[in-house]
Coordinates of N, CA and C in Angstrom, one line a residue:
M16 N 28.6 1.0 -13.3 CA 28.1 2.0 -13.1 C 27.1 2.5 -12.3
S17 N 27.3 3.0 -11.4 CA 26.0 2.9 -10.4 C 25.6 4.6 -11.0
A18 N 23.9 4.8 -10.1 CA 23.5 5.4 -11.1 C 23.1 6.8 -10.4
P19 N 23.2 8.0 -10.7 CA 23.7 9.6 -10.2 C 22.3 9.5 -8.9
A20 N 22.8 10.3 -7.8 CA 22.2 10.1 -6.5 C 21.0 10.2 -6.8
A21 N 20.5 12.2 -7.3 CA 19.6 12.6 -8.0 C 17.9 11.0 -9.1
T22 N 19.0 10.4 -9.2 CA 17.9 9.9 -10.4 C 17.4 8.7 -9.1
R23 N 18.2 8.0 -8.1 CA 18.3 7.3 -7.3 C 16.8 7.9 -5.9
R24 N 17.4 9.3 -6.2 CA 15.9 9.9 -4.8 C 14.9 10.0 -5.9
L25 N 15.1 10.3 -7.1 CA 13.8 10.7 -7.7 C 13.0 8.8 -8.1
L26 N 13.5 8.0 -8.2 CA 13.2 6.7 -8.1 C 12.4 5.9 -6.7
R27 N 13.4 6.9 -5.6 CA 12.6 6.3 -4.5 C 11.3 7.5 -3.7
R28 N 11.8 8.3 -4.0 CA 10.7 9.2 -4.2 C 8.5 8.6 -4.8
E29 N 9.3 8.3 -6.3 CA 8.2 7.5 -7.2 C 7.7 6.4 -6.8
T30 N 8.3 5.6 -5.9 CA 7.8 4.0 -5.8 C 7.5 4.2 -4.0
R31 N 7.9 5.0 -3.5 CA 7.6 5.3 -1.8 C 6.1 6.1 -1.8
A32 N 4.8 5.5 -1.2 CA 4.3 6.7 -0.3 C 5.1 7.7 0.5
S33 N 4.3 9.1 0.8 CA 4.8 10.1 1.1 C 4.5 9.8 3.0
R34 N 5.4 10.0 4.1 CA 4.4 10.2 5.4 C 3.9 11.8 5.8
T35 N 3.7 12.7 4.6 CA 3.2 14.2 4.6 C 2.4 14.0 5.4
A36 N 1.1 13.3 5.1 CA -0.2 13.9 5.3 C -0.3 13.5 7.1
P37 N 0.0 12.1 7.8 CA -0.2 11.6 8.8 C 0.4 12.9 9.1
A38 N 1.7 13.4 9.3 CA 2.7 13.5 9.9 C 1.7 15.5 10.2
T39 N 1.6 15.7 8.6 CA 0.7 17.0 9.2 C -1.1 16.8 10.4
V40 N -1.3 16.1 9.8 CA -2.9 15.6 10.8 C -2.5 15.5 12.4
L41 N -1.5 14.7 12.0 CA -0.8 14.3 14.3 C -0.3 15.9 13.8
A42 N 0.5 16.9 13.6 CA 0.9 18.0 14.1 C -0.7 18.6 14.4
A43 N -0.9 18.6 13.4 CA -2.2 19.8 13.7 C -3.5 19.3 15.0
L44 N -3.3 18.5 15.3 CA -4.1 17.7 16.3 C -3.5 18.1 17.2
L45 N -1.7 17.7 17.8 CA -1.1 18.4 18.8 C -1.0 19.5 18.9
A46 N -1.1 20.6 17.3 CA -0.8 22.5 18.0 C -2.2 22.4 18.7
I47 N -3.7 22.0 18.2 CA -5.3 22.3 18.4 C -4.7 21.6 20.3
V48 N -4.0 20.7 20.3 CA -4.8 20.7 22.1 C -3.4 20.9 23.3
L49 N -2.5 22.1 22.2 CA -1.5 22.7 23.5 C -2.2 23.9 23.3
L50 N -2.9 24.3 21.4 CA -3.4 25.3 22.3 C -4.3 25.9 23.2
G51 N -5.1 24.9 23.2 CA -6.3 24.8 24.1 C -5.4 24.7 25.5
L52 N -4.6 23.7 25.1 CA -4.1 23.5 27.4 C -3.7 25.4 27.6
L53 N -2.9 25.9 26.0 CA -2.5 27.1 26.4 C -3.3 28.0 27.1
G54 N -4.9 28.1 26.4 CA -6.0 28.5 26.8 C -6.6 28.5 28.6
C55 N -6.2 27.5 28.4 CA -7.3 27.1 29.9 C -6.1 27.0 30.6
G56 N -4.6 27.9 30.7 CA -3.9 27.8 31.9 C -4.3 29.7 31.8
V57 N -4.2 30.5 30.4 CA -4.4 31.7 30.8 C -5.2 31.8 31.7
A58 N -6.8 30.9 31.4 CA -7.8 31.4 31.5 C -8.2 31.2 33.0
A59 N -6.9 30.5 33.7 CA -7.5 29.3 34.5 C -6.6 30.5 35.9
A60 N -4.9 31.0 35.1 CA -4.6 32.7 35.6 C -5.4 33.8 36.2
L61 N -6.2 34.0 34.6 CA -7.0 34.9 35.0 C -7.8 35.4 35.5
D62 N -9.2 34.0 35.5 CA -10.3 34.1 36.3 C -10.4 33.3 37.2
P63 N -10.9 33.7 38.4 CA -11.1 32.6 39.8 C -12.2 31.6 39.5
G64 N -13.4 32.5 38.2 CA -14.6 31.0 38.5 C -14.3 29.8 37.8
F65 N -13.2 30.9 36.2 CA -12.7 29.9 35.0 C -11.7 28.4 36.3
R66 N -11.4 28.4 37.3 CA -10.7 27.8 37.9 C -11.5 26.4 39.3
T67 N -13.3 26.9 39.3 CA -13.8 26.8 40.3 C -15.0 25.3 39.3
D68 N -15.0 26.6 38.0 CA -15.6 25.4 36.7 C -15.0 24.3 36.5
A69 N -13.8 24.7 36.2 CA -12.9 23.4 35.4 C -12.5 22.5 36.8
A70 N -12.4 22.9 37.8 CA -12.5 22.4 39.0 C -13.5 20.9 38.9
A71 N -14.7 21.5 38.9 CA -16.4 20.6 38.8 C -16.3 19.8 37.6
L72 N -15.7 20.5 36.3 CA -15.3 19.6 35.2 C -14.3 17.7 35.4
L73 N -13.6 18.3 36.2 CA -12.6 17.5 36.1 C -12.9 16.5 37.2
A74 N -13.3 17.0 37.8 CA -13.7 16.2 39.2 C -15.3 14.8 38.1
G75 N -16.6 15.2 37.3 CA -16.9 14.9 36.7 C -16.2 13.8 36.1
V76 N -15.3 14.1 35.2 CA -14.0 13.2 34.3 C -13.2 11.7 35.0
A77 N -13.2 12.5 36.3 CA -12.6 11.9 37.2 C -13.1 10.2 37.3
Q78 N -14.5 11.2 38.0 CA -15.5 10.2 38.3 C -16.0 9.1 37.2
A79 N -15.9 9.4 36.1 CA -16.6 8.7 34.6 C -15.1 7.9 34.3
L80 N -14.3 8.5 34.3 CA -12.6 7.6 34.4 C -13.0 6.2 35.6
S81 N -13.7 6.8 36.5 CA -13.4 6.3 38.1 C -14.3 4.2 37.5
A82 N -15.1 4.2 35.9 CA -16.0 2.5 36.2 C -14.6 2.5 34.9
P83 N -14.4 0.9 35.2 CA -13.7 0.2 35.1 C -13.5 -0.2 33.8
G84 N -15.6 -0.3 32.8 CA -15.3 0.0 31.4 C -15.2 1.3 30.6
V85 N -15.3 2.3 31.4 CA -14.6 3.1 30.9 C -13.8 3.1 30.5
A86 N -12.5 3.3 32.2 CA -11.2 3.2 31.5 C -9.9 2.2 30.5
I87 N -11.1 0.9 30.6 CA -10.5 -0.4 29.5 C -10.7 0.5 27.8
G88 N -12.0 1.0 28.5 CA -12.7 1.5 26.5 C -11.1 2.6 26.0
A89 N -11.0 4.0 27.0 CA -10.2 4.9 26.9 C -8.6 3.8 26.6
G90 N -8.3 3.0 27.6 CA -7.3 2.6 27.0 C -6.7 2.0 25.8
I91 N -7.5 0.8 25.6 CA -8.1 0.8 24.3 C -7.8 1.5 23.1
A92 N -8.7 2.6 23.1 CA -8.8 3.6 22.7 C -7.3 4.5 22.1
L93 N -6.5 4.6 23.5 CA -5.1 4.9 23.1 C -4.4 4.1 22.6
V94 N -4.4 2.9 23.1 CA -3.6 1.3 22.2 C -3.2 1.5 21.3
A95 N -5.1 1.6 20.0 CA -4.8 1.4 19.1 C -4.8 2.3 18.2
L96 N -4.9 3.9 19.0 CA -4.2 5.3 18.5 C -2.7 4.4 18.8
A97 N -2.5 5.1 19.1 CA -0.5 4.3 19.4 C -0.1 3.4 18.6
A98 N -0.7 2.1 17.6 CA -1.4 0.9 17.1 C -0.9 1.9 15.5
V99 N -1.7 2.9 15.6 CA -1.8 3.2 14.1 C -0.6 4.2 13.9
L100 N -0.3 5.2 14.6 CA 1.1 6.2 14.4 C 1.9 5.5 14.4
L101 N 2.2 4.3 15.4 CA 3.8 3.4 15.0 C 3.9 1.9 13.6
A102 N 3.0 2.4 13.3 CA 2.2 1.4 11.9 C 3.0 2.8 10.6
L103 N 2.1 4.1 10.9 CA 2.7 4.7 10.0 C 4.0 5.2 9.9
A104 N 4.9 5.1 11.0 CA 5.8 5.0 11.3 C 7.2 4.2 10.9
V105 N 6.6 2.7 11.2 CA 7.8 2.2 10.9 C 7.7 1.3 9.6
V106 N 6.1 1.4 9.0 CA 6.1 0.2 7.8 C 6.5 1.2 6.7
P107 N 7.0 -0.1 5.8 CA 7.4 1.0 4.5 C 6.2 1.6 3.8
G108 N 6.0 2.6 2.6 CA 4.8 2.9 2.1 C 5.2 2.6 0.8
R109 N 5.2 1.6 0.7 CA 5.6 0.9 -0.2 C 4.1 1.4 -1.6
R110 N 4.5 2.0 -3.6 CA 3.4 2.1 -3.5 C 3.2 0.8 -4.8
A111 N 2.4 1.0 -5.3 CA 2.3 -0.5 -5.9 C 2.7 0.1 -7.3
R112 N 4.3 0.3 -7.5 CA 5.2 0.4 -8.5 C 6.1 -0.1 -8.3
R113 N 6.6 -0.4 -9.6 CA 8.4 -0.8 -9.7 C 9.4 0.0 -10.6
A114 N 10.1 0.3 -9.8 CA 11.4 1.5 -11.0 C 12.7 -0.1 -11.0
R115 N 13.4 0.8 -12.0 CA 14.1 -0.4 -13.0 C 15.6 0.6 -14.0
L116 N 16.7 0.5 -13.8 CA 17.8 1.4 -14.2 C 18.1 0.5 -15.4
T117 N 18.0 1.4 -16.7 CA 18.9 0.4 -17.3 C 19.6 1.9 -18.2
G118 N 20.9 1.5 -18.0 CA 21.7 2.8 -19.0 C 21.7 4.0 -19.0
R119 N 21.5 4.4 -18.9 CA 20.8 6.5 -18.8 C 18.6 6.7 -18.8
T120 N 18.5 5.7 -18.6 CA 16.8 5.2 -18.8 C 17.0 4.9 -16.8
A121 N 15.9 5.7 -16.2 CA 14.9 5.2 -15.3 C 13.4 4.9 -16.0
L122 N 13.2 4.0 -15.4 CA 11.5 3.7 -15.8 C 11.1 3.2 -14.3
V123 N 9.6 3.8 -14.2 CA 8.8 3.0 -13.5 C 7.6 2.9 -14.1
V124 N 7.8 1.8 -13.4 CA 5.7 1.1 -14.0 C 5.2 0.6 -13.0
D125 N 4.1 0.8 -12.9 CA 3.0 0.7 -12.6 C 2.5 -0.8 -12.6
D126 N 2.2 -1.1 -11.1 CA 2.0 -2.9 -10.9 C 0.4 -3.8 -11.8
G127 N -0.5 -2.3 -11.7 CA -1.5 -2.5 -12.7 C -0.6 -3.0 -14.1
V128 N -0.4 -2.1 -14.9 CA 0.2 -2.1 -16.2 C 0.8 -3.0 -16.2
L129 N 1.9 -3.7 -15.4 CA 2.3 -5.0 -15.6 C 1.9 -5.2 -15.7
A130 N 0.7 -5.9 -14.8 CA -0.1 -7.3 -14.9 C -1.4 -7.2 -16.0
D131 N -1.6 -5.9 -16.4 CA -2.3 -5.9 -17.7 C -1.7 -6.6 -18.7
A132 N 0.2 -6.5 -19.4 CA 0.9 -6.6 -20.1 C 0.9 -8.3 -19.8
I133 N 1.4 -8.8 -19.0 CA 1.1 -10.2 -19.0 C 0.3 -10.7 -18.6
A134 N -1.3 -10.1 -18.6 CA -2.3 -10.7 -19.0 C -2.2 -11.1 -20.8
D135 N -1.6 -10.0 -21.0 CA -2.5 -9.8 -22.4 C -1.7 -10.6 -23.1
G136 N -0.4 -10.8 -22.5 CA 0.8 -11.7 -22.7 C 0.3 -13.7 -23.3
V137 N -0.5 -13.7 -21.9 CA -0.8 -15.0 -21.7 C -2.6 -15.4 -22.5
A138 N -2.9 -14.4 -22.8 CA -4.2 -15.0 -22.8 C -3.8 -14.9 -24.8
R139 N -2.5 -14.2 -25.5 CA -2.7 -14.4 -26.6 C -1.9 -15.7 -27.0
R140 N -0.7 -16.4 -25.7 CA -0.6 -17.5 -26.0 C -1.2 -18.1 -25.4
T141 N -1.7 -18.6 -25.1 CA -2.9 -19.7 -24.1 C -4.3 -19.4 -25.1
G142 N -4.6 -18.8 -26.1 CA -5.8 -19.0 -26.8 C -6.8 -18.4 -25.9
V143 N -7.4 -18.3 -24.9 CA -8.3 -17.4 -23.5 C -8.3 -16.8 -23.8
P144 N -9.8 -16.1 -24.1 CA -10.5 -14.5 -24.1 C -9.7 -13.5 -22.7
R145 N -8.5 -12.8 -23.4 CA -8.6 -12.0 -22.7 C -9.8 -12.0 -20.9
P146 N -10.9 -11.4 -21.2 CA -11.0 -10.8 -20.3 C -11.3 -12.2 -19.6
R147 N -11.0 -13.1 -19.7 CA -11.1 -14.5 -18.0 C -9.4 -14.8 -17.6
V148 N -8.6 -13.8 -18.1 CA -7.1 -13.6 -17.8 C -6.8 -12.9 -16.8
A149 N -6.4 -13.2 -14.9 CA -6.9 -12.1 -14.3 C -4.9 -12.2 -13.2
V150 N -4.4 -10.8 -13.5 CA -2.9 -11.3 -13.9 C -3.1 -10.7 -12.1
T151 N -2.7 -10.8 -10.2 CA -2.5 -10.0 -9.2 C -0.8 -9.9 -9.2
V152 N -0.1 -9.0 -9.0 CA 0.7 -8.9 -8.8 C 1.9 -7.9 -7.8
G153 N 2.2 -9.2 -7.2 CA 2.6 -8.6 -5.5 C 4.2 -8.3 -5.8
R154 N 4.7 -8.4 -4.0 CA 6.1 -7.8 -4.4 C 7.1 -8.9 -5.0
R155 N 7.0 -9.8 -5.1 CA 8.0 -10.7 -5.8 C 6.9 -11.8 -6.1
A156 N 6.0 -12.0 -6.6 CA 5.3 -12.6 -7.5 C 4.2 -12.8 -8.4
A157 N 3.9 -12.3 -9.5 CA 2.8 -13.0 -10.1 C 1.9 -13.5 -10.3
T158 N 0.5 -13.6 -9.8 CA -0.4 -15.0 -9.9 C -1.5 -14.7 -11.0
V159 N -1.1 -16.1 -12.0 CA -1.9 -15.3 -13.2 C -3.3 -16.6 -12.9
R160 N -4.4 -16.2 -12.7 CA -5.5 -17.0 -13.0 C -6.6 -16.8 -13.9
L161 N -6.6 -18.2 -14.6 CA -7.1 -18.5 -16.1 C -8.4 -19.3 -15.5
T162 N -8.7 -18.7 -16.4 CA -10.4 -19.4 -16.3 C -11.3 -19.7 -18.2
P163 N -10.5 -20.8 -18.3 CA -11.1 -21.6 -19.8 C -12.2 -21.6 -20.2
T164 N -12.6 -22.0 -21.1 CA -14.2 -22.1 -22.0 C -14.2 -23.7 -21.2
S165 N -14.7 -23.8 -20.6 CA -15.7 -24.9 -20.7 C -15.6 -26.4 -21.7
G166 N -14.9 -26.9 -21.1 CA -14.6 -28.4 -22.5 C -12.8 -28.1 -22.9
V167 N -12.2 -26.5 -22.7 CA -11.0 -26.5 -23.4 C -10.1 -26.8 -22.7
L168 N -9.2 -27.8 -22.8 CA -7.9 -27.8 -21.8 C -7.1 -26.4 -22.2
V169 N -5.9 -26.3 -21.0 CA -5.1 -24.6 -21.6 C -4.2 -25.6 -21.3
D170 N -3.0 -24.9 -20.9 CA -1.6 -25.4 -21.1 C -0.5 -24.5 -20.1
R171 N -0.7 -25.2 -18.8 CA -0.1 -24.4 -17.8 C 0.8 -23.9 -17.9
D172 N 1.7 -25.3 -18.4 CA 3.3 -24.4 -18.6 C 2.9 -23.1 -20.0
A173 N 3.0 -23.7 -20.8 CA 2.8 -22.2 -22.0 C 2.2 -21.1 -21.6
A174 N 1.3 -20.8 -20.3 CA 0.2 -19.6 -19.7 C 2.0 -18.8 -18.7
R175 N 2.8 -20.1 -18.5 CA 3.7 -19.4 -17.2 C 5.6 -19.0 -18.3
T176 N 5.2 -19.5 -19.7 CA 6.6 -19.4 -20.0 C 5.7 -18.1 -21.1
A177 N 4.3 -17.6 -21.5 CA 4.1 -16.8 -22.1 C 4.7 -15.4 -20.4
A178 N 3.7 -15.8 -19.4 CA 4.3 -15.0 -18.0 C 5.8 -14.4 -18.1
V179 N 6.8 -15.6 -17.8 CA 8.2 -15.1 -17.9 C 8.6 -14.2 -19.2
R180 N 7.7 -14.5 -20.2 CA 8.5 -14.4 -21.6 C 8.1 -12.2 -21.4
V181 N 7.3 -12.7 -20.7 CA 6.7 -10.5 -20.2 C 7.4 -10.4 -19.6
L182 N 7.2 -10.9 -18.8 CA 8.3 -10.4 -17.1 C 9.9 -9.9 -17.7
D183 N 10.0 -10.7 -19.2 CA 11.8 -10.4 -19.2 C 11.6 -9.6 -19.9
E184 N 10.9 -9.6 -21.1 CA 11.1 -8.3 -21.7 C 11.1 -7.3 -21.7
V185 N 10.3 -6.6 -20.0 CA 10.1 -5.9 -19.8 C 11.4 -5.6 -18.0
G186 N 11.9 -7.0 -17.8 CA 13.5 -6.4 -16.5 C 12.8 -6.4 -15.9
F187 N 11.6 -6.7 -15.1 CA 11.3 -7.5 -13.6 C 11.2 -8.2 -13.0
A188 N 11.9 -8.7 -12.1 CA 12.3 -10.2 -11.3 C 11.1 -10.8 -10.7
L189 N 10.0 -11.6 -11.3 CA 9.1 -11.5 -10.8 C 8.5 -13.1 -10.6
T190 N 8.3 -14.2 -9.7 CA 8.0 -15.1 -9.8 C 6.5 -15.6 -10.9
P191 N 6.0 -15.7 -11.7 CA 4.9 -16.0 -11.6 C 4.5 -17.8 -11.5
R192 N 3.2 -17.1 -11.1 CA 2.7 -18.3 -10.7 C 0.8 -18.6 -11.4
V193 N 1.1 -19.8 -11.4 CA -0.4 -19.7 -13.0 C -1.2 -21.2 -12.2
L194 N -2.7 -20.0 -12.2 CA -3.7 -20.8 -11.7 C -4.6 -21.3 -12.3
V195 N -5.2 -22.6 -12.8 CA -5.8 -22.7 -14.1 C -7.2 -23.3 -12.9
A196 N -9.1 -22.7 -13.6 CA -9.5 -23.3 -12.6 C -10.4 -24.4 -12.9
T197 N -10.7 -24.7 -12.1 CA -11.1 -26.5 -12.6 C -12.0 -26.1 -13.7
E198 N -13.1 -25.9 -13.1 CA -14.6 -25.0 -13.6 C -14.7 -24.7 -15.1
G199 N -14.9 -24.7 -16.2 CA -14.5 -22.9 -16.8 C -16.2 -22.7 -17.0
V200 N -16.4 -21.7 -18.8 CA -16.9 -20.8 -18.4 C -17.9 -21.1 -19.6
V201 N -19.6 -21.9 -19.5 CA -19.0 -22.0 -21.3 C -19.6 -20.6 -22.1
G202 N -18.5 -20.6 -22.9 CA -18.8 -19.2 -24.2 C -18.4 -18.9 -24.6

């Protein structure tokens, strides 16, 4: 059975970042530029002295832009601005959250909470103190980094099994990758 459309929309809203802030900033900047151009157009139509001042200003700007370094710098700045705006429009705005539907329940879990749960399970199973277990949750994998006590061996398979068990319990399909430090910590 498929989830209701409202539930799917809610989960999408909670797991994706909003584009409202960049769109608002861009719209405000464009509005300021357009209002400035409108003001200059009205002033040029009504005041002949403004036209001569504007012509002198534009001649100075044109002369400054005729220098190759300034023109290249302006071009690079415009290309960088265009790349940022294009990236904001195209790149998926994924938040560090995961969503899951089960029966009548919709679950949204932050990646940090999931990483802490994996770290707790691995620390309990391997006997490594919890502060020496670091977990990073990526898009498709969870990387578990263990720093054992110096001279004490850590079972990598037990750590992997513990991570898989925690992921199965919470219902998220991630591939755990276990890395054990070659040098331990005194303590």
